[in-house]
Structures are given as structure tokens and as C-alpha cells.
XYZ file of C-alpha atoms in Angstrom:
125
model
C 69.560 194.937 93.922
C 71.271 197.067 91.301
C 72.431 195.345 88.137
C 75.606 197.045 86.873
C 74.914 196.264 83.198
C 72.473 197.567 80.584
C 69.246 195.812 79.717
C 69.172 193.929 76.430
C 67.424 195.829 73.658
C 65.041 194.266 71.173
C 66.170 193.023 67.773
C 69.326 191.142 66.882
C 71.506 190.258 69.868
C 75.027 191.401 69.102
C 76.400 190.728 72.579
C 78.218 187.451 73.083
C 77.028 187.160 76.696
C 73.552 187.778 78.064
C 72.207 187.031 81.540
C 68.517 186.679 82.334
C 67.305 187.642 85.811
C 64.706 185.591 87.660
C 62.077 188.197 86.683
C 62.865 187.638 82.974
C 64.807 190.860 82.395
C 67.832 190.255 80.160
C 71.118 192.117 80.583
C 74.199 192.463 78.387
C 77.143 191.207 80.442
C 80.575 191.621 78.823
C 82.879 188.617 78.716
C 84.711 188.199 81.996
C 82.204 190.282 83.957
C 80.051 187.482 85.380
C 81.947 187.684 88.679
C 80.967 191.325 88.938
C 77.329 190.457 88.181
C 77.414 187.632 90.744
C 78.850 189.950 93.379
C 76.080 192.475 92.684
C 73.076 190.137 92.678
C 73.927 186.994 94.679
C 73.801 187.258 98.449
C 76.873 186.208 100.386
C 74.912 183.631 102.358
C 75.692 180.044 101.515
C 78.497 178.400 99.635
C 79.561 179.480 96.182
C 80.326 176.889 93.533
C 83.280 178.910 92.281
C 82.135 179.343 88.695
C 80.231 182.652 88.564
C 77.772 181.363 85.943
C 76.921 178.367 88.132
C 76.534 180.641 91.167
C 74.206 182.855 89.118
C 72.180 179.827 87.977
C 71.831 178.641 91.562
C 70.458 182.111 92.371
C 67.876 181.876 89.553
C 69.775 183.599 86.733
C 70.454 182.124 83.271
C 73.668 182.934 81.402
C 73.784 182.628 77.609
C 77.127 182.578 75.836
C 78.424 182.438 72.290
C 82.182 182.229 72.135
C 82.520 183.027 68.448
C 84.865 180.086 67.900
C 82.220 177.381 67.629
C 78.738 177.492 66.229
C 77.260 176.409 69.579
C 75.468 178.518 72.160
C 75.983 177.473 75.781
C 73.496 178.230 78.538
C 73.885 177.810 82.294
C 70.405 177.971 83.788
C 68.541 177.200 86.975
C 66.445 174.044 87.058
C 63.050 174.940 85.603
C 64.324 177.750 83.339
C 61.792 177.905 80.510
C 62.526 181.064 78.503
C 63.065 179.282 75.199
C 62.310 182.453 73.218
C 65.459 184.212 74.506
C 67.532 181.063 73.881
C 66.226 180.750 70.308
C 66.648 184.498 69.634
C 70.202 184.443 71.006
C 71.081 181.351 68.930
C 69.637 182.850 65.727
C 71.453 186.135 66.344
C 74.753 184.251 66.528
C 74.033 181.868 63.634
C 74.409 178.957 66.040
C 74.205 175.446 64.700
C 73.546 173.926 68.120
C 72.492 174.775 71.658
C 73.504 173.211 74.974
C 71.668 174.031 78.203
C 73.216 172.965 81.518
C 70.773 173.059 84.429
C 71.848 173.737 88.002
C 71.767 172.235 90.593
C 70.485 169.058 88.881
C 73.399 168.846 86.447
C 71.061 167.869 83.601
C 72.346 168.905 80.173
C 70.092 169.127 77.137
C 71.367 169.593 73.581
C 69.792 170.492 70.254
C 71.371 170.493 66.809
C 68.652 172.842 65.549
C 68.227 176.017 67.641
C 64.662 176.427 66.375
C 63.836 173.045 67.952
C 64.764 174.163 71.481
C 61.974 173.276 73.889
C 62.399 174.002 77.569
C 60.264 172.890 80.532
C 56.812 174.424 80.853
C 57.415 175.686 84.376
C 59.685 178.656 84.752
C 61.561 180.033 87.714
């Protein structure tokens, strides 16, 4: 599998979109390029949900997004995603006032009004 985007560097996250692979490696994915990432890393077997971020989550990837218009960070993640450090770092980098994590396939959504209070499940995929 070749990921067509650069790895995320340490420090402040300036990118508005970051995707985290199942092995924990984070990549900078420009807005509108999640279809390209999905096509590169998700096998063609099985049905696709249609939304590339959901398809990525079902394949074990988490997608973090800050749209710049609200002070909320949105995350689409696989059930069991537990990398709260990247979620907190991303939220702090974007001065987010809240965080919403949507888990797939369960459909569970968790929200926090304080990004530093984000706590994710102990087990990670």
C-alpha cells in the first residue's frame, strides 16, 4: 500500500485534514482528496458506504477535520479508535472549542466541549 500524501510532522498541525492509518501513522490529506486516499488504501472488495471518510473508517483509518468556519473538530474513526493524543493535538492546533468523534460502523457519536477532556476507549485498532 502506497499512501499518496506526506506524513504529518511534529509540532503544530497546520493542515485542516489529517488521516491516521491503522498503524498510527498520520498523513496530511488536502481537502477533497479523501477519495484519492480511499482509492489508494481501501481494497475494492465489499461495499462502499459512499462517503470516503466513512469508507476509510470502516477500513481502520481515522479522519480528522477542521473546517475553519466553526470552532469544532470533527473525527470519523473506526470503532475502538483510541489515539486521543492526535485528536487533542489537532484540536489545540486549530483552537477548537469542541470535538465530535463519529465511530463507524457502530454510529456512536461522542462530543466534548473541552478538547483537553477528550478520552477515547482504551483499546485501539
